[in-house]
Every structure is written in C-alpha cells, then in structure tokens.
Amino acid sequence: MNEFLNTDIMGNTLRNYGIVLAIVLFIYFIRRYLSRNIAAWLFRLIRHWSPQIAEREFVELLLKPLEYFLLLTAFIMASNHLVFPPELNITLYNRTGEPYTLKMFTDLLVKVTFTCTVIWIVLRLIDFIALILEKKADLTEDKTDNQFVVFFRDFFKAIIFIIGFIALMNILFGRGLVEKLVAGLGIGAAALALAAKESIENLIGSFIIFFDKPFRVGDFVKVDSFQGTVEKIGLRSTRIRTLDKTFITVPNKKMVDSVLDNLSLRTQQRVALKLELAPDTPSESVMAVVKSLQDYLDNHKDVEKGASVSLFDFGKDSFVLQIIYMTNILDNTPYVNMRENVNLELVRILESNGVKLAARTDTPAA
C-alpha cells in the first residue's frame, strides 16, 4: 500500500495528491458551515455597535465572499504540498529574454483571485457599515442623514476599487513597472487629467450638493426644461423620476451650475387666471362678477388672504379679468381638486350674472 501511495506521477506522489484533494474537498463541503460560523463570530464581536441589525443580515452579506476566501486559502495551503510538474512548466512566451512559464502564470492567477476575493470581502464590510448607519439614520427626522450614508458608501467603495486596481497592477506588472509608468506619464498625465476633468467636476458637484443641501432625495425639483422627484444622489450624477415616469440621469455639475427650483420647499402655490369676457358685457355685470368672485375667494378656507380679482385690461374683442390667489395646499391631488372647485364656482358666478366669455377669434392662415 505504501509503495502504491509513494508512486511518483509528474514529480509528486499519490499520497501528496490525495492529501491536497482531501483538504480541498473537505473545505469545499464544509465551506458554508465554516463561513456562517466565522460571520456569526465576527457579528458577536461588533454587535454592540449595531443593535438594530439582525445577525442574519450580517451573515448573508459575508457568506459568499467568505466561502470563496476559505476555498481559495485551502487550495493555496494544500498546493504547497505539491511540486509543480516539470512536464507542465512550459514556456508561454519569451519576449524579453526571460521565459514566462505556465507555473508563473498559475501563481499569478492565484494571487489575482485571492486579491479580488479580499476586495470583495472589504466591499461587503462597507455595505454592512452602511447598513448600520442607515438604521441609525432612519431614527432621525432629518432625511439628509440617509443621503450621507449612501453617498459615503459609494465614495469609500470607489476608493477601495482604486486601491484594488493598483494592487492588481502591481501583481500583474510589478511595482517597478507601475512606478515607472506613473513617473513617466508626462504629457500623458496632462491628457489623463483633462479626460478626468468632467468626472472630477461631477465629484466636486456631489460634495456641494451634500454639504450645501439645495435638495435631497424625495424632493420635487425643476432643472432647465424638466422636473421630477429626486430618487438618488450619486458620486457622479443625480437620478430624477419625471412626471412622465421616465428616469433621467443628470450630471451633478449641471445640477449645481443650473438654476434649480426646489418645488418641495415652497410654502404656497400661486394661481393666476385671465378671463376674457364678451365685449358687449354691461359694466354692471362685469363689476358684479368681480365682486362675487372676490367675496368667494376671501371666504374660501384654502385661499390665503390677499386674493385679487380685477378688470385687468380690455380691447375691442373682450374685457380681461385677472384673478390671482395663493393657497397653502402643496400636494398635487388636493391642489387640483381645490382649483376645480374654484373654477366651477367661477362658472356659476358667470352664469348667474348672464356673462359670457369672449368668442375665440383665430386669424386664418395665409
């Protein structure tokens, strides 16, 4: 039996192959159990920071990356018992006089995979910290706190991605090459900075939005020719749901540089109407309509004091009445209902005084 286990196959004994296979398979079959227990242990260490977070939420965040991490670690440790078969250590290419072998490639692949797994775990930890802060932010009345959590979660994730990218470049090309590339950029650095100018401006715009607070998630805003509800403020752009239920993305630089009207911050809504009465309307009827409508608005519970009804203008085709009033109703549906009631009363007043609107006269096209 020993002789069989000591049989050499491509530089390694069957015993060594068996040990490696057993370790990898053992970790593979218990990886979920180990990952759950490690995640639960980590949660017990930090649960006093997050009493609002359930253990299940933390475990689910870390479960997958921990499984890959354990399996990869087991493979790396187990493979140390093996010698890379000389028969497989072929040269992939030899461009600079130094051969690049298959073993070098597999070692590089393992390092890259391991680094990506670590980055994955760190990103999930950032998600967990953000989850803790979101729960705490939900307890406050200021919804800006929730915006900060989402913003800085994305911000730190971007930093981790950059650090991870640099680490991968060091693994793939060597630290010396990366340093030479950075040092030798020269004109390329200026071109890169120019290309990144817009992204940097959008990033600065996002900081201005968060610290100056011209609007926040949930606000109804008007920018340029569109208006809608802010659904997300990111590092680069702001997402807005329009009245047509379309989803538009606006660069943060434009949100900061443009004239922005935050309609959610208004305290009242202004209504302005112009009515064109028939030119043969008697002056007594005109004044009766003005007085009746003024009395109605002055006594309306949803109309603020200071409403104005006046004979604004007149011409050969009509008398023009101008009606201006303010209301504290801000929600759209109650506002529309209130305007409908006022308009119906206006129609009733016109009918009761025998007043008709001016006939529309359209100039025929030449």
Short mmCIF file of C-alpha atoms in Angstrom, two decimals:
data_model
loop_
_atom_site.label_atom_id
_atom_site.label_comp_id
_atom_site.label_asym_id
_atom_site.label_seq_id
_atom_site.Cartn_x
_atom_site.Cartn_y
_atom_site.Cartn_z
CA MET A 1 0.00 0.00 0.00
CA ASN A 2 2.81 2.36 0.92
CA GLU A 3 4.54 1.54 -2.31
CA PHE A 4 1.37 2.42 -4.22
CA LEU A 5 0.93 5.71 -2.33
CA ASN A 6 4.55 6.57 -2.99
CA THR A 7 4.10 6.16 -6.74
CA ASP A 8 5.52 9.22 -8.45
CA ILE A 9 3.36 10.97 -11.01
CA MET A 10 4.75 14.15 -12.56
CA GLY A 11 7.04 14.90 -9.62
CA ASN A 12 4.52 14.20 -6.82
CA THR A 13 3.44 11.06 -5.01
CA LEU A 14 -0.11 9.79 -4.97
CA ARG A 15 -0.12 10.41 -1.21
CA ASN A 16 0.52 14.12 -1.75
CA TYR A 17 -2.16 14.30 -4.43
CA GLY A 18 -4.56 12.57 -2.07
CA ILE A 19 -3.76 14.95 0.80
CA VAL A 20 -4.35 18.01 -1.38
CA LEU A 21 -7.57 16.60 -2.81
CA ALA A 22 -8.83 15.63 0.64
CA ILE A 23 -8.13 19.08 2.10
CA VAL A 24 -9.79 20.90 -0.80
CA LEU A 25 -12.84 18.60 -0.84
CA PHE A 26 -13.18 18.79 2.95
CA ILE A 27 -13.17 22.59 2.91
CA TYR A 28 -15.49 22.60 -0.10
CA PHE A 29 -18.16 20.55 1.66
CA ILE A 30 -17.98 22.46 4.96
CA ARG A 31 -17.30 25.91 3.50
CA ARG A 32 -20.85 27.17 4.12
CA TYR A 33 -20.85 25.88 7.70
CA LEU A 34 -17.45 27.48 8.38
CA SER A 35 -18.43 30.74 6.68
CA ARG A 36 -21.64 31.04 8.69
CA ASN A 37 -19.82 30.40 11.95
CA ILE A 38 -17.00 32.83 11.15
CA ALA A 39 -19.52 35.51 10.14
CA ALA A 40 -21.57 34.86 13.29
CA TRP A 41 -18.42 35.12 15.43
CA LEU A 42 -17.49 38.41 13.76
CA PHE A 43 -21.02 39.69 14.35
CA ARG A 44 -20.79 38.90 18.06
CA LEU A 45 -17.62 41.00 18.20
CA ILE A 46 -19.28 44.07 16.73
CA ARG A 47 -22.96 43.67 17.62
CA HIS A 48 -22.75 46.34 20.35
CA TRP A 49 -22.17 48.84 17.51
CA SER A 50 -25.29 47.71 15.65
CA PRO A 51 -28.14 46.68 17.94
CA GLN A 52 -30.64 47.35 15.16
CA ILE A 53 -29.01 44.90 12.73
CA ALA A 54 -30.04 41.25 12.77
CA GLU A 55 -27.31 38.62 12.69
CA ARG A 56 -28.86 37.13 9.56
CA GLU A 57 -28.28 40.35 7.59
CA PHE A 58 -24.59 40.41 8.50
CA VAL A 59 -24.12 36.70 7.75
CA GLU A 60 -25.81 36.99 4.35
CA LEU A 61 -23.52 39.88 3.38
CA LEU A 62 -20.31 37.97 4.15
CA LEU A 63 -21.36 34.41 3.34
CA LYS A 64 -20.41 34.22 -0.35
CA PRO A 65 -17.06 36.07 -0.22
CA LEU A 66 -16.04 34.10 2.88
CA GLU A 67 -16.83 30.83 1.10
CA TYR A 68 -14.57 31.75 -1.81
CA PHE A 69 -11.90 33.03 0.57
CA LEU A 70 -11.84 29.78 2.59
CA LEU A 71 -11.83 27.61 -0.51
CA LEU A 72 -9.04 29.61 -2.12
CA THR A 73 -6.98 29.66 1.08
CA ALA A 74 -7.39 25.90 1.43
CA PHE A 75 -6.26 25.40 -2.16
CA ILE A 76 -3.18 27.62 -1.71
CA MET A 77 -2.15 25.92 1.54
CA ALA A 78 -2.78 22.44 0.18
CA SER A 79 -0.93 23.08 -3.07
CA ASN A 80 2.22 23.83 -1.07
CA HIS A 81 2.48 20.06 -0.60
CA LEU A 82 2.86 19.65 -4.34
CA VAL A 83 5.70 20.35 -6.69
CA PHE A 84 4.65 21.92 -9.95
CA PRO A 85 5.11 19.18 -12.56
CA PRO A 86 8.19 19.95 -14.68
CA GLU A 87 6.39 18.42 -17.66
CA LEU A 88 3.73 21.14 -17.45
CA ASN A 89 6.07 24.03 -16.79
CA ILE A 90 6.13 25.04 -20.42
CA THR A 91 7.25 28.43 -21.62
CA LEU A 92 4.28 30.51 -22.72
CA TYR A 93 6.34 33.25 -24.33
CA ASN A 94 9.87 34.61 -24.26
CA ARG A 95 9.85 38.18 -25.48
CA THR A 96 12.44 39.86 -23.27
CA GLY A 97 14.88 37.05 -22.83
CA GLU A 98 13.19 35.88 -19.63
CA PRO A 99 10.84 32.93 -20.16
CA TYR A 100 7.30 33.24 -18.82
CA THR A 101 6.26 29.76 -17.74
CA LEU A 102 2.93 28.13 -17.01
CA LYS A 103 3.83 27.92 -13.29
CA MET A 104 4.39 31.66 -13.20
CA PHE A 105 1.02 32.14 -14.83
CA THR A 106 -0.82 29.89 -12.36
CA ASP A 107 0.88 31.61 -9.41
CA LEU A 108 -0.18 34.97 -10.84
CA LEU A 109 -3.73 33.74 -11.34
CA VAL A 110 -3.96 32.57 -7.72
CA LYS A 111 -2.67 35.94 -6.44
CA VAL A 112 -5.14 37.87 -8.59
CA THR A 113 -8.05 35.69 -7.49
CA PHE A 114 -7.04 35.98 -3.83
CA THR A 115 -6.75 39.78 -4.08
CA CYS A 116 -10.16 40.06 -5.77
CA THR A 117 -11.70 37.94 -3.00
CA VAL A 118 -10.21 40.16 -0.29
CA ILE A 119 -11.53 43.26 -2.11
CA TRP A 120 -14.94 41.59 -2.26
CA ILE A 121 -14.94 40.99 1.49
CA VAL A 122 -13.92 44.59 2.21
CA LEU A 123 -16.72 45.88 -0.05
CA ARG A 124 -19.24 43.73 1.81
CA LEU A 125 -17.96 45.08 5.13
CA ILE A 126 -18.52 48.61 3.80
CA ASP A 127 -22.07 47.57 2.89
CA PHE A 128 -22.58 46.32 6.44
CA ILE A 129 -21.26 49.54 7.99
CA ALA A 130 -23.57 51.49 5.66
CA LEU A 131 -26.46 49.26 6.77
CA ILE A 132 -25.73 50.11 10.41
CA LEU A 133 -25.62 53.82 9.65
CA GLU A 134 -28.82 53.63 7.58
CA LYS A 135 -30.65 52.05 10.53
CA LYS A 136 -29.40 54.84 12.78
CA ALA A 137 -30.29 57.47 10.18
CA ASP A 138 -33.85 56.12 10.00
CA LEU A 139 -34.26 57.05 13.67
CA THR A 140 -33.62 60.74 12.95
CA GLU A 141 -36.10 63.18 11.43
CA ASP A 142 -33.54 64.66 9.04
CA LYS A 143 -33.59 62.52 5.89
CA THR A 144 -30.32 64.11 4.79
CA ASP A 145 -28.58 61.60 7.05
CA ASN A 146 -29.73 58.79 4.74
CA GLN A 147 -28.26 60.65 1.77
CA PHE A 148 -24.91 60.95 3.52
CA VAL A 149 -24.83 57.22 4.20
CA VAL A 150 -25.47 56.29 0.56
CA PHE A 151 -23.02 58.90 -0.71
CA PHE A 152 -20.12 57.93 1.53
CA ARG A 153 -20.80 54.23 1.00
CA ASP A 154 -20.31 54.74 -2.75
CA PHE A 155 -17.36 57.07 -2.09
CA PHE A 156 -15.43 54.56 0.03
CA LYS A 157 -16.30 51.76 -2.37
CA ALA A 158 -14.75 53.81 -5.17
CA ILE A 159 -11.59 54.26 -3.06
CA ILE A 160 -11.41 50.50 -2.43
CA PHE A 161 -11.81 49.86 -6.15
CA ILE A 162 -8.92 52.24 -6.90
CA ILE A 163 -6.70 50.65 -4.24
CA GLY A 164 -7.64 47.20 -5.51
CA PHE A 165 -6.87 48.21 -9.09
CA ILE A 166 -3.42 49.49 -8.09
CA ALA A 167 -2.77 46.29 -6.13
CA LEU A 168 -3.74 44.17 -9.14
CA MET A 169 -1.49 46.25 -11.41
CA ASN A 170 1.40 45.64 -9.01
CA ILE A 171 0.70 41.92 -9.10
CA LEU A 172 0.32 41.75 -12.86
CA PHE A 173 3.13 44.08 -13.93
CA GLY A 174 5.34 44.52 -10.88
CA ARG A 175 5.76 47.53 -8.64
CA GLY A 176 8.73 48.80 -10.61
CA LEU A 177 6.78 48.94 -13.85
CA VAL A 178 3.84 50.73 -12.22
CA GLU A 179 6.18 53.30 -10.64
CA LYS A 180 7.87 53.85 -14.00
CA LEU A 181 4.51 54.32 -15.68
CA VAL A 182 3.41 56.86 -13.06
CA ALA A 183 6.75 58.70 -13.19
CA GLY A 184 6.87 58.68 -16.97
CA LEU A 185 3.35 59.81 -17.72
CA GLY A 186 4.42 63.39 -18.51
CA ILE A 187 2.17 64.68 -21.25
CA GLY A 188 0.02 61.60 -20.76
CA ALA A 189 -0.71 62.75 -17.22
CA ALA A 190 -1.98 66.07 -18.52
CA ALA A 191 -4.14 64.27 -21.09
CA LEU A 192 -5.45 61.95 -18.39
CA ALA A 193 -6.23 64.88 -16.11
CA LEU A 194 -8.06 66.60 -18.96
CA ALA A 195 -10.06 63.46 -19.66
CA ALA A 196 -10.92 63.14 -15.96
CA LYS A 197 -11.84 66.82 -15.66
CA GLU A 198 -15.57 66.23 -16.08
CA SER A 199 -15.59 63.34 -13.61
CA ILE A 200 -13.74 65.44 -11.03
CA GLU A 201 -16.16 68.33 -11.57
CA ASN A 202 -19.10 65.97 -11.04
CA LEU A 203 -17.47 64.62 -7.87
CA ILE A 204 -16.99 68.16 -6.56
CA GLY A 205 -20.60 68.86 -7.50
CA SER A 206 -21.75 65.91 -5.42
CA PHE A 207 -19.89 67.26 -2.38
CA ILE A 208 -21.50 70.67 -2.92
CA ILE A 209 -24.94 69.04 -3.10
CA PHE A 210 -24.41 67.13 0.13
CA PHE A 211 -22.96 69.97 2.15
CA ASP A 212 -24.94 72.90 0.70
CA LYS A 213 -28.16 70.81 0.54
CA PRO A 214 -30.05 72.59 -2.27
CA PHE A 215 -32.19 69.44 -2.49
CA ARG A 216 -32.33 65.92 -1.12
CA VAL A 217 -33.79 62.54 -2.03
CA GLY A 218 -37.57 62.78 -2.30
CA ASP A 219 -37.65 66.47 -3.25
CA PHE A 220 -39.57 67.61 -6.32
CA VAL A 221 -37.23 69.80 -8.37
CA LYS A 222 -37.20 71.69 -11.65
CA VAL A 223 -33.95 71.96 -13.60
CA ASP A 224 -33.83 73.53 -17.06
CA SER A 225 -36.68 72.03 -19.09
CA PHE A 226 -37.51 69.03 -16.91
CA GLN A 227 -38.90 68.43 -13.46
CA GLY A 228 -39.41 65.41 -11.25
CA THR A 229 -38.68 63.68 -7.95
CA VAL A 230 -35.07 63.08 -6.88
CA GLU A 231 -34.59 59.34 -6.31
CA LYS A 232 -30.83 59.07 -5.85
CA ILE A 233 -27.79 61.32 -5.47
CA GLY A 234 -24.59 59.55 -6.50
CA LEU A 235 -20.91 60.39 -6.84
CA ARG A 236 -21.27 61.41 -10.47
CA SER A 237 -24.94 62.09 -11.14
CA THR A 238 -28.42 62.60 -9.73
CA ARG A 239 -31.32 60.38 -10.78
CA ILE A 240 -34.73 62.00 -11.23
CA ARG A 241 -38.13 60.40 -11.86
CA THR A 242 -40.08 62.76 -14.12
CA LEU A 243 -43.84 63.37 -14.22
CA ASP A 244 -43.98 61.04 -17.24
CA LYS A 245 -42.38 58.34 -15.03
CA THR A 246 -39.23 58.35 -17.13
CA PHE A 247 -35.90 58.04 -15.31
CA ILE A 248 -33.30 60.65 -16.21
CA THR A 249 -29.69 60.97 -15.10
CA VAL A 250 -28.30 64.48 -14.65
CA PRO A 251 -24.56 65.12 -14.03
CA ASN A 252 -24.02 66.67 -10.61
CA LYS A 253 -22.07 69.53 -12.21
CA LYS A 254 -25.20 70.52 -14.14
CA MET A 255 -27.35 70.22 -11.01
CA VAL A 256 -25.02 72.66 -9.26
CA ASP A 257 -24.42 75.09 -12.15
CA SER A 258 -28.02 75.30 -13.40
CA VAL A 259 -30.80 77.39 -11.89
CA LEU A 260 -32.59 74.81 -9.76
CA ASP A 261 -36.09 75.31 -8.38
CA ASN A 262 -36.79 73.06 -5.40
CA LEU A 263 -40.58 72.96 -5.55
CA SER A 264 -40.75 70.86 -2.37
CA LEU A 265 -39.50 73.84 -0.35
CA ARG A 266 -42.22 76.23 -1.47
CA THR A 267 -44.62 77.29 1.27
CA GLN A 268 -47.54 78.25 -1.00
CA GLN A 269 -48.73 77.85 -4.57
CA ARG A 270 -49.76 80.82 -6.72
CA VAL A 271 -52.69 80.63 -9.11
CA ALA A 272 -53.11 83.24 -11.85
CA LEU A 273 -56.03 83.25 -14.28
CA LYS A 274 -57.16 85.59 -17.03
CA LEU A 275 -60.75 85.56 -18.23
CA GLU A 276 -61.79 87.26 -21.46
CA LEU A 277 -65.41 88.40 -21.19
CA ALA A 278 -67.58 89.17 -24.20
CA PRO A 279 -67.13 92.82 -25.33
CA ASP A 280 -70.87 93.51 -25.09
CA THR A 281 -70.97 92.68 -21.37
CA PRO A 282 -72.55 95.57 -19.40
CA SER A 283 -70.26 97.27 -16.91
CA GLU A 284 -72.68 96.45 -14.08
CA SER A 285 -72.38 92.74 -14.89
CA VAL A 286 -68.59 92.97 -15.03
CA MET A 287 -68.43 94.60 -11.59
CA ALA A 288 -70.95 92.10 -10.21
CA VAL A 289 -68.73 89.21 -11.37
CA VAL A 290 -65.64 90.87 -9.88
CA LYS A 291 -67.37 91.45 -6.53
CA SER A 292 -68.93 87.97 -6.30
CA LEU A 293 -65.68 86.23 -7.14
CA GLN A 294 -63.69 88.44 -4.75
CA ASP A 295 -66.14 87.63 -1.92
CA TYR A 296 -65.92 83.92 -2.72
CA LEU A 297 -62.10 83.86 -2.65
CA ASP A 298 -61.94 85.98 0.52
CA ASN A 299 -64.11 83.41 2.32
CA HIS A 300 -62.57 80.25 0.86
CA LYS A 301 -60.86 78.21 3.59
CA ASP A 302 -57.98 77.11 1.32
CA VAL A 303 -57.26 80.54 -0.21
CA GLU A 304 -54.86 82.87 1.59
CA LYS A 305 -55.82 86.45 2.35
CA GLY A 306 -54.85 88.95 -0.32
CA ALA A 307 -56.60 87.35 -3.29
CA SER A 308 -57.07 89.79 -6.16
CA VAL A 309 -59.84 90.00 -8.78
CA SER A 310 -59.73 92.99 -11.12
CA LEU A 311 -60.57 94.29 -14.57
CA PHE A 312 -57.04 94.00 -15.86
CA ASP A 313 -57.34 95.02 -19.50
CA PHE A 314 -59.83 95.49 -22.31
CA GLY A 315 -59.90 95.71 -26.04
CA LYS A 316 -62.26 95.62 -28.98
CA ASP A 317 -62.75 91.87 -28.59
CA SER A 318 -63.01 91.38 -24.80
CA PHE A 319 -62.82 92.61 -21.23
CA VAL A 320 -59.94 90.87 -19.43
CA LEU A 321 -60.38 89.87 -15.79
CA GLN A 322 -57.26 88.91 -13.84
CA ILE A 323 -57.61 86.55 -10.86
CA ILE A 324 -54.65 85.93 -8.56
CA TYR A 325 -54.69 83.98 -5.31
CA MET A 326 -52.37 81.89 -3.11
CA THR A 327 -53.04 78.57 -1.41
CA ASN A 328 -51.23 76.53 1.23
CA ILE A 329 -52.19 73.26 -0.45
CA LEU A 330 -48.97 71.77 -1.83
CA ASP A 331 -49.87 68.15 -2.63
CA ASN A 332 -50.89 67.76 -6.25
CA THR A 333 -54.22 65.91 -5.94
CA PRO A 334 -55.78 68.17 -3.25
CA TYR A 335 -54.44 71.18 -5.17
CA VAL A 336 -56.11 70.08 -8.41
CA ASN A 337 -59.38 69.42 -6.55
CA MET A 338 -59.28 72.88 -4.95
CA ARG A 339 -58.68 74.58 -8.32
CA GLU A 340 -61.55 72.63 -9.84
CA ASN A 341 -63.92 73.81 -7.10
CA VAL A 342 -62.85 77.44 -7.61
CA ASN A 343 -63.27 77.15 -11.38
CA LEU A 344 -66.74 75.60 -11.04
CA GLU A 345 -67.79 78.44 -8.74
CA LEU A 346 -66.42 80.90 -11.28
CA VAL A 347 -68.59 79.31 -13.98
CA ARG A 348 -71.63 79.52 -11.68
CA ILE A 349 -70.99 83.22 -10.98
CA LEU A 350 -70.69 83.97 -14.70
CA GLU A 351 -73.91 82.10 -15.46
CA SER A 352 -75.84 83.74 -12.59
CA ASN A 353 -74.89 87.20 -13.91
CA GLY A 354 -75.63 86.35 -17.54
CA VAL A 355 -71.99 86.92 -18.56
CA LYS A 356 -70.41 85.01 -21.43
CA LEU A 357 -66.78 84.54 -22.37
CA ALA A 358 -65.46 86.26 -25.47
CA ALA A 359 -65.64 84.26 -28.66
CA ARG A 360 -62.24 82.98 -29.75
CA THR A 361 -61.08 84.67 -32.93
CA ASP A 362 -58.35 82.86 -34.81
CA THR A 363 -56.61 84.61 -37.68
CA PRO A 364 -56.81 82.35 -40.74
CA ALA A 365 -53.53 81.21 -42.12
CA ALA A 366 -52.36 82.99 -45.23
#
